[in-house]
């Protein structure tokens, strides 16, 4: 009996391992080939659109706090009331060609649109639920079908967002914070089997090649539930997925939301998704739009750290992208038309930090994105390579290069070619040779540690996936770095994490002067990531002094930069 029991157990373990494997059996070369278009694209459009654009942030005459697509949850709207918005959703001004051509004009290479968000409303014809745009609205057209056609026409990669776990209008679907309507009660496994899996099969078989599948908020997603969803992905073997399926499936992409990681994610593909204002789904009163300057410099910053920028638009109930978003995308497009070669197909910057801007590299040419054009016409670059040719990307004007002890010195025109970001192209010999980050992998100690896996060294190892964690109950802490020699430090990048990982409320950056600690600057919050510049401080030992925090102090990455 024991022999047969062991054989059966081994078979079951093999089955479990096969079922719940996080990645398909592909070689590294095959994975790189599958990801190639995405890593070259660097810029995409996110579209959050659904019947939440009908209330547009207003319920019972009052504005509901939070993001537009969450109005049902934040406003605790009963299912029967929310579903009435479908009858008012008639986007007769929608034109898929205009949506996609705008993305192309902006320089975007792919689109990800919500096929079903957390409210459970499908923007496609679904046989799994009649709560969809064809069966429940007067519009009666399949938006996803139209977008797939237009993306194919304009040679834009087509991707879909699908809320696999949260669904507030199908019994059993998950709901962050719990149900507020008895009609939502149900069995989540039945929801997965009857709604999520059938709809996943529909969107992966009806619209041609799907380049990206974007999951979200894996509330309640056990390994067993996630495996059922993951199994459907076999219908599109070249598809790229993010890290939000849940159940232990890591996907292909890290997905920082509404922020840019201070150091990117070295060794991982990653994509910052971000809104132009403060909401994903349309809210009529949200006019807090980022400037075109901010959006372009965000794109450059992200590309310089090896990531992609998925920039959101939130169409109205009529089917129009708001004018403020259209204008900004057109302006970004003008910049990209001149400077796109410095974004597409580039790798992360070889420089740890540049106080005048950012850099990207395509394997032959190093692109310097200058945010702060030097008033004296001199730009110092800490690059040790031989420069064969240097010129302004905008007009090919040659730039004079002079070697220095610390790198090279560029002599620039008095006026910047672009007021937002001017690009200088350097054709160099060999891979860029630069200075290392002064703090990376140096001697470090902390006031406390939560164990070897969360030691102080994890905060300065150049990997934001690892982290230093202080003792569980600590509400103050210090992280001290000895650089081994004196450096002129003029910037620091610090990253806590997301959500509950953000505990720090007050802190100081300090340096050691003899036996005394002196303050460089004080701050109130670190959060998902800060990059703070300050007047150069010449010292060897620095520390992050966390003077006020909630329990659970942790730092994913801390970097000290010299210029």
XYZ file of C-alpha atoms in Angstrom:
563
model
C 0.000 0.000 0.000
C 2.808 2.443 0.881
C 4.488 1.892 -2.511
C 1.298 2.614 -4.451
C 0.513 5.548 -2.181
C 3.915 7.097 -2.956
C 3.435 6.583 -6.702
C -0.002 8.227 -6.620
C 1.306 11.100 -4.475
C 4.193 11.700 -6.900
C 1.777 11.786 -9.839
C -0.465 14.264 -8.051
C 2.503 16.499 -7.231
C 3.618 16.397 -10.860
C 0.102 17.323 -11.968
C -0.018 20.203 -9.479
C 3.378 21.479 -10.634
C 2.298 21.341 -14.265
C -1.054 22.988 -13.593
C 0.290 25.844 -11.509
C 3.560 26.518 -13.300
C 4.023 30.270 -13.513
C 5.533 30.301 -16.981
C 5.094 28.193 -20.102
C 7.964 25.972 -21.184
C 9.780 28.504 -23.349
C 13.468 29.191 -23.660
C 14.961 32.576 -22.802
C 15.441 33.276 -26.516
C 11.787 32.442 -27.182
C 10.679 34.724 -24.364
C 12.789 37.594 -25.683
C 11.313 37.093 -29.148
C 7.775 37.117 -27.721
C 8.528 40.293 -25.770
C 10.542 42.005 -28.540
C 7.836 44.299 -29.939
C 6.815 45.350 -26.429
C 10.337 46.200 -25.241
C 10.840 48.298 -28.375
C 7.471 50.083 -28.150
C 8.043 52.078 -24.934
C 4.751 53.999 -25.256
C 1.136 52.818 -25.239
C -2.416 54.055 -24.697
C -4.635 52.806 -21.862
C -8.383 53.313 -22.360
C -10.772 53.083 -19.404
C -14.287 53.204 -20.783
C -17.622 51.824 -19.646
C -21.037 52.799 -18.333
C -19.382 54.542 -15.364
C -18.901 57.400 -17.844
C -22.677 58.023 -17.632
C -22.733 59.211 -13.980
C -19.252 60.672 -14.604
C -18.503 60.846 -10.867
C -21.957 62.086 -9.723
C -24.513 59.942 -7.847
C -27.790 61.274 -6.431
C -26.662 64.795 -7.189
C -23.430 64.506 -5.204
C -19.868 63.915 -6.304
C -18.521 60.553 -5.209
C -14.875 60.701 -4.033
C -12.322 58.562 -5.794
C -11.728 57.457 -9.345
C -14.561 57.440 -11.868
C -14.730 53.729 -12.679
C -15.081 52.917 -8.962
C -18.253 54.973 -8.476
C -20.411 51.899 -7.911
C -18.138 50.695 -5.121
C -17.376 54.061 -3.519
C -20.986 55.225 -3.789
C -22.346 51.824 -2.633
C -24.797 51.840 -5.529
C -27.107 48.781 -5.551
C -26.840 46.480 -8.560
C -30.344 47.199 -9.806
C -29.673 50.951 -9.782
C -26.233 50.793 -11.346
C -27.437 48.563 -14.163
C -29.822 51.317 -15.239
C -26.836 53.302 -16.508
C -26.550 50.791 -19.350
C -29.836 52.039 -20.825
C -28.350 55.574 -20.863
C -25.076 54.540 -22.497
C -25.297 55.399 -26.187
C -21.849 56.531 -27.438
C -22.978 57.550 -30.920
C -19.942 59.819 -31.387
C -17.481 56.961 -30.905
C -15.144 56.422 -33.843
C -12.569 53.667 -33.401
C -10.480 55.060 -36.250
C -10.199 58.407 -34.450
C -9.183 56.731 -31.185
C -6.474 54.640 -32.840
C -5.219 57.325 -35.200
C -4.835 59.666 -32.215
C -2.704 57.050 -30.458
C -0.589 56.652 -33.584
C -0.245 60.429 -33.940
C 0.978 60.590 -30.327
C 3.694 58.049 -31.102
C 2.043 55.203 -29.197
C 2.695 51.675 -30.429
C -0.040 49.727 -28.621
C -3.460 50.134 -27.033
C -4.994 48.388 -24.020
C -8.748 48.961 -23.585
C -11.060 47.782 -20.812
C -13.134 44.874 -22.086
C -14.705 44.504 -18.627
C -13.888 46.537 -15.548
C -14.807 45.823 -11.914
C -18.411 46.904 -12.480
C -18.895 43.737 -14.531
C -20.108 45.525 -17.673
C -18.663 44.035 -20.866
C -17.772 46.354 -23.732
C -18.206 43.414 -26.096
C -20.961 40.990 -27.070
C -20.901 38.212 -24.489
C -22.892 35.001 -24.335
C -21.848 34.529 -20.704
C -23.786 37.604 -19.514
C -26.299 39.961 -21.093
C -24.810 42.837 -19.074
C -22.872 43.968 -22.130
C -22.830 46.812 -24.626
C -24.692 44.906 -27.350
C -27.529 43.434 -25.258
C -27.993 46.065 -22.527
C -27.540 49.432 -24.265
C -29.261 51.303 -27.097
C -25.899 51.464 -28.879
C -25.902 47.701 -29.604
C -22.444 47.650 -31.208
C -19.351 45.744 -30.128
C -16.732 48.371 -29.233
C -13.977 45.798 -28.812
C -14.607 44.487 -32.320
C -14.342 48.009 -33.738
C -11.145 48.746 -31.821
C -9.548 45.477 -32.951
C -10.349 46.333 -36.571
C -8.955 49.865 -36.278
C -5.762 48.728 -34.542
C -5.137 46.261 -37.351
C -5.763 49.032 -39.916
C -3.259 51.440 -38.325
C -0.675 48.790 -37.388
C -1.116 49.309 -33.649
C -0.793 46.326 -31.296
C -4.151 45.537 -29.652
C -4.488 44.617 -25.985
C -7.339 44.082 -23.562
C -7.888 44.768 -19.876
C -10.101 42.191 -18.137
C -11.154 42.287 -14.475
C -10.845 38.603 -13.623
C -11.630 38.773 -9.894
C -13.620 41.849 -8.965
C -17.093 41.961 -10.478
C -19.748 43.947 -8.638
C -22.677 42.996 -10.858
C -22.363 39.219 -11.051
C -23.083 37.232 -7.859
C -19.920 35.719 -6.450
C -17.578 38.212 -8.075
C -15.091 39.709 -5.646
C -15.466 43.201 -4.197
C -12.719 45.105 -2.413
C -14.054 46.084 1.006
C -16.824 43.489 0.835
C -20.332 43.432 -0.629
C -22.810 46.252 -0.007
C -25.799 44.715 -1.813
C -27.302 41.299 -0.895
C -27.757 40.680 -4.624
C -23.963 40.382 -4.913
C -23.824 37.344 -2.652
C -22.743 34.198 -4.415
C -20.044 31.610 -4.924
C -16.801 32.940 -6.414
C -15.912 29.576 -7.943
C -19.207 29.613 -9.828
C -18.488 33.169 -10.954
C -15.087 32.068 -12.276
C -16.604 29.066 -14.076
C -19.751 30.747 -15.423
C -18.578 34.297 -16.192
C -14.824 34.926 -16.051
C -13.546 31.841 -17.898
C -16.230 31.947 -20.642
C -15.669 35.671 -21.205
C -11.905 35.181 -21.309
C -12.433 32.559 -24.015
C -14.641 35.000 -25.910
C -12.188 37.891 -25.940
C -9.279 35.617 -26.852
C -11.053 33.990 -29.814
C -13.296 36.642 -31.403
C -10.968 39.548 -32.157
C -7.845 38.187 -33.800
C -4.391 38.491 -32.232
C -4.465 39.914 -28.697
C -1.020 41.272 -27.883
C -1.546 42.113 -24.193
C -3.934 40.843 -21.513
C -4.058 43.212 -18.555
C -5.420 41.692 -15.319
C -6.221 43.717 -12.207
C -6.803 43.525 -8.416
C -6.656 39.760 -7.761
C -9.044 39.852 -4.791
C -9.896 36.297 -3.744
C -7.809 34.697 -6.502
C -6.556 31.398 -5.124
C -4.033 29.344 -7.119
C -6.888 27.087 -8.247
C -9.041 29.963 -9.504
C -6.116 31.711 -11.150
C -5.068 28.490 -12.875
C -8.427 28.299 -14.652
C -7.930 31.817 -16.001
C -4.301 31.207 -16.857
C -5.155 28.070 -18.793
C -7.278 30.106 -21.228
C -4.215 32.117 -22.236
C -3.125 29.136 -24.332
C -5.606 30.384 -26.935
C -3.148 33.227 -27.634
C 0.345 31.702 -27.241
C 2.187 34.962 -28.019
C 0.196 37.062 -25.552
C 1.924 39.213 -22.918
C 0.386 39.370 -19.444
C 0.988 41.538 -16.399
C 1.593 40.534 -12.786
C -1.953 41.027 -11.469
C -3.641 37.686 -12.180
C -2.974 36.471 -8.641
C -2.659 32.939 -7.333
C 1.126 32.980 -7.638
C 1.299 33.737 -11.373
C 3.902 36.438 -11.943
C 3.199 37.193 -15.608
C 5.594 39.103 -17.825
C 5.378 42.646 -16.434
C 5.759 44.614 -13.239
C 3.034 47.287 -13.131
C 3.780 50.333 -10.966
C 0.588 52.413 -10.967
C 0.558 56.214 -10.951
C 4.264 56.477 -10.141
C 7.697 55.978 -11.666
C 10.015 53.695 -9.641
C 13.098 55.587 -8.494
C 15.429 53.013 -10.063
C 13.114 51.079 -12.381
C 13.059 47.269 -12.137
C 16.481 46.028 -13.285
C 16.191 42.630 -14.938
C 12.383 42.793 -15.248
C 10.048 44.142 -17.887
C 7.916 46.871 -16.357
C 5.281 49.379 -17.322
C 4.098 52.471 -15.472
C 0.393 53.033 -16.048
C -0.725 56.565 -15.352
C -3.649 58.939 -15.779
C -3.445 62.405 -17.312
C -5.614 63.815 -14.523
C -6.629 62.012 -11.302
C -9.054 59.412 -12.671
C -9.019 56.480 -15.067
C -12.703 56.459 -15.997
C -14.261 59.773 -17.022
C -15.253 62.220 -14.256
C -16.818 65.446 -15.427
C -15.338 67.565 -12.621
C -11.762 66.271 -12.758
C -9.806 68.980 -14.553
C -6.503 68.419 -12.761
C -4.545 67.542 -15.897
C -0.796 67.099 -15.965
C 1.075 69.445 -18.265
C 2.460 68.256 -21.589
C 5.916 68.959 -20.163
C 5.298 66.567 -17.269
C 3.940 63.850 -19.560
C 6.869 64.044 -21.996
C 9.438 64.096 -19.209
C 7.640 61.141 -17.593
C 7.940 59.201 -20.853
C 11.647 59.983 -21.043
C 12.206 59.151 -17.365
C 10.484 55.789 -17.743
C 12.356 54.893 -20.948
C 15.634 55.898 -19.266
C 14.915 53.285 -16.592
C 14.036 50.550 -19.099
C 10.244 50.712 -18.779
C 7.146 51.447 -20.850
C 4.621 54.263 -20.347
C 0.943 53.247 -20.580
C -0.853 56.596 -20.580
C -4.595 56.643 -19.982
C -7.540 58.351 -21.645
C -11.083 58.236 -20.258
C -13.741 58.724 -22.962
C -17.121 60.278 -22.227
C -20.507 58.552 -22.428
C -20.872 60.055 -25.905
C -17.744 58.255 -27.063
C -15.319 61.175 -27.181
C -11.856 61.478 -25.706
C -11.826 64.733 -23.691
C -10.287 67.710 -25.482
C -7.649 68.187 -22.773
C -6.364 64.657 -23.387
C -6.485 65.003 -27.176
C -4.470 68.227 -27.045
C -1.779 66.727 -24.825
C -1.455 63.619 -26.989
C -1.083 65.751 -30.097
C 1.638 67.787 -28.404
C 3.450 64.642 -27.282
C 3.208 63.418 -30.864
C 4.988 66.511 -32.149
C 7.879 65.874 -29.760
C 7.976 62.172 -30.661
C 8.020 62.928 -34.395
C 11.368 64.676 -33.856
C 12.820 62.613 -31.014
C 11.201 59.183 -31.280
C 14.491 57.469 -32.164
C 15.692 58.355 -28.679
C 12.745 56.434 -27.149
C 11.819 53.464 -29.355
C 13.990 50.382 -29.042
C 16.219 51.917 -26.386
C 17.642 50.457 -23.219
C 17.921 51.879 -19.724
C 20.364 54.694 -19.110
C 23.912 53.607 -18.294
C 24.108 56.559 -15.876
C 22.898 56.191 -12.317
C 21.869 59.844 -12.197
C 22.140 63.033 -14.252
C 21.175 66.299 -12.615
C 20.344 67.945 -15.945
C 18.111 65.239 -17.439
C 18.048 61.591 -18.507
C 19.699 59.276 -21.054
C 18.744 56.327 -23.245
C 20.876 53.989 -25.368
C 20.058 51.912 -28.447
C 23.213 49.820 -28.673
C 25.122 52.283 -30.856
C 23.954 55.771 -30.011
C 23.673 57.338 -26.573
C 20.858 59.884 -26.348
C 21.087 62.676 -23.787
C 17.680 64.153 -22.924
C 18.432 67.591 -21.502
C 15.672 68.995 -19.273
C 17.819 71.833 -17.897
C 19.661 73.505 -20.764
C 22.920 74.998 -19.394
C 22.953 78.783 -19.364
C 26.703 78.826 -20.029
C 26.426 76.393 -22.953
C 28.589 73.751 -21.238
C 27.227 70.272 -20.460
C 29.429 67.896 -18.478
C 28.751 64.200 -19.056
C 30.392 61.470 -16.908
C 31.180 59.263 -19.928
C 34.553 57.601 -20.503
C 33.996 56.386 -24.099
C 35.388 57.796 -27.306
C 32.706 59.888 -29.022
C 32.827 59.502 -32.796
C 30.048 61.949 -33.564
C 27.838 64.310 -31.554
C 24.861 66.317 -32.780
C 21.460 67.729 -31.843
C 18.828 65.173 -32.808
C 16.309 67.864 -33.778
C 18.344 69.453 -36.575
C 21.584 67.445 -36.816
C 23.664 70.473 -35.745
C 27.146 69.210 -34.746
C 28.159 69.486 -31.094
C 31.774 69.992 -30.011
C 33.158 67.376 -27.618
C 36.157 67.790 -25.320
C 37.518 64.974 -23.096
C 37.969 65.842 -19.417
C 39.275 64.046 -16.344
C 35.704 63.186 -15.319
C 34.280 62.375 -18.771
C 33.440 64.726 -21.632
C 32.374 68.337 -22.016
C 29.852 69.358 -24.664
C 29.649 72.886 -26.066
C 26.013 73.651 -26.826
C 24.111 76.454 -28.583
C 22.780 79.256 -26.407
C 19.172 78.270 -27.042
C 17.674 74.812 -26.476
C 16.033 73.229 -29.553
C 13.083 72.220 -27.371
C 11.787 73.897 -24.216
C 10.699 70.576 -22.649
C 13.507 68.178 -23.541
C 16.280 68.602 -26.107
C 18.094 65.489 -27.276
C 21.819 65.225 -28.032
C 22.956 62.113 -29.917
C 26.388 60.665 -29.176
C 27.693 57.939 -31.466
C 30.226 56.138 -29.308
C 32.690 53.262 -29.425
C 31.750 50.341 -27.182
C 29.187 50.081 -24.406
C 28.908 53.269 -22.311
C 31.466 53.352 -19.474
C 30.216 55.384 -16.517
C 30.704 55.704 -12.781
C 28.867 53.278 -10.475
C 26.286 54.443 -7.948
C 28.357 55.545 -4.913
C 26.058 53.771 -2.428
C 25.373 50.511 -4.236
C 26.534 47.427 -2.303
C 28.559 49.506 0.147
C 28.814 48.935 3.897
C 25.417 49.473 5.508
C 23.814 48.985 8.887
C 20.342 49.511 10.288
C 18.921 50.136 13.729
C 17.071 46.812 13.394
C 16.316 44.093 10.867
C 13.383 41.718 10.495
C 15.657 38.861 9.442
C 18.378 37.892 6.984
C 16.008 38.056 4.028
C 15.211 41.655 4.942
C 18.662 42.848 5.958
C 19.905 46.412 5.533
C 21.983 45.295 2.535
C 18.765 44.664 0.591
C 18.099 48.413 0.534
C 21.247 49.238 -1.448
C 21.639 46.185 -3.706
C 20.287 47.892 -6.831
C 17.225 45.624 -6.861
C 13.892 47.228 -5.865
C 12.238 43.815 -5.595
C 14.242 43.128 -2.413
C 13.874 45.300 0.680
C 15.131 46.136 4.143
C 12.492 45.709 6.840
C 12.910 47.055 10.364
C 11.708 45.192 13.450
C 7.957 44.685 13.341
C 6.979 47.127 16.073
C 9.495 49.905 15.318
C 8.100 53.380 14.700
C 11.541 54.980 14.283
C 14.595 53.581 12.521
C 17.912 54.463 10.880
C 19.669 53.153 7.785
C 23.351 54.142 7.657
C 25.573 53.860 4.558
C 29.365 54.149 4.544
C 30.521 55.020 1.013
C 34.128 54.039 1.764
C 35.409 57.448 0.677
C 34.188 61.030 0.498
C 31.806 61.879 -2.355
C 30.043 65.059 -3.413
C 26.514 63.723 -2.937
C 23.781 65.907 -4.439
C 20.768 63.624 -4.786
C 19.008 60.670 -3.174
C 16.427 58.239 -4.506
C 14.328 56.320 -1.971
C 11.454 53.905 -2.505
C 9.177 52.389 0.138
C 6.611 50.366 -1.777
C 2.875 50.447 -2.359
C -0.214 50.560 -0.167
C 0.365 49.314 3.375
C 4.124 49.275 2.762
C 4.089 53.093 2.968
C 4.538 53.786 6.679
C 7.063 56.635 6.905
C 5.649 60.003 7.982
C 8.755 62.037 8.846
C 12.422 61.515 8.059
C 15.781 63.251 7.663
C 18.743 62.626 5.377
C 21.849 63.201 7.460
C 25.624 63.045 6.990
C 28.363 62.446 9.535
C 30.701 65.337 10.289
C 33.219 64.152 12.851
C 31.123 62.831 15.751
C 28.017 64.786 14.780
C 25.130 64.046 12.464
C 24.086 67.036 10.376
C 20.857 67.349 8.417
C 20.885 67.599 4.623
C 17.116 67.968 4.365
C 13.896 66.901 6.072
C 10.865 65.257 4.514
C 7.337 64.223 5.472
C 6.734 61.277 3.164
C 8.601 58.847 0.926
C 5.873 56.598 -0.479
C 6.313 54.817 -3.774
C 9.463 56.713 -4.612
C 11.186 60.085 -4.393
C 14.169 61.640 -6.134
C 15.419 64.582 -4.089
C 18.143 66.942 -5.311
C 20.071 69.279 -2.990
C 23.266 71.319 -2.766
C 26.321 68.987 -2.892
C 27.475 67.559 0.437
C 31.035 66.218 0.681
C 30.994 63.310 3.132
C 31.582 59.573 3.488
C 28.818 58.399 5.827
C 25.120 59.174 5.324
C 22.007 57.909 7.016
C 18.275 57.937 6.515
C 16.859 58.834 9.915
C 13.197 57.831 10.092
C 11.827 59.849 12.992
C 8.123 59.042 12.723
C 6.386 56.039 11.146
C 3.763 53.389 11.614
C 4.974 49.859 12.415
C 6.204 47.966 9.374
C 9.023 50.272 8.239
C 10.668 49.098 5.028
C 12.814 50.480 2.222
C 12.940 48.750 -1.148
C 15.828 50.812 -2.466
C 18.012 53.739 -1.412
C 20.563 55.302 -3.763
C 22.938 58.211 -3.154
C 24.185 60.027 -6.246
C 27.136 62.268 -6.965
C 27.523 64.602 -9.929
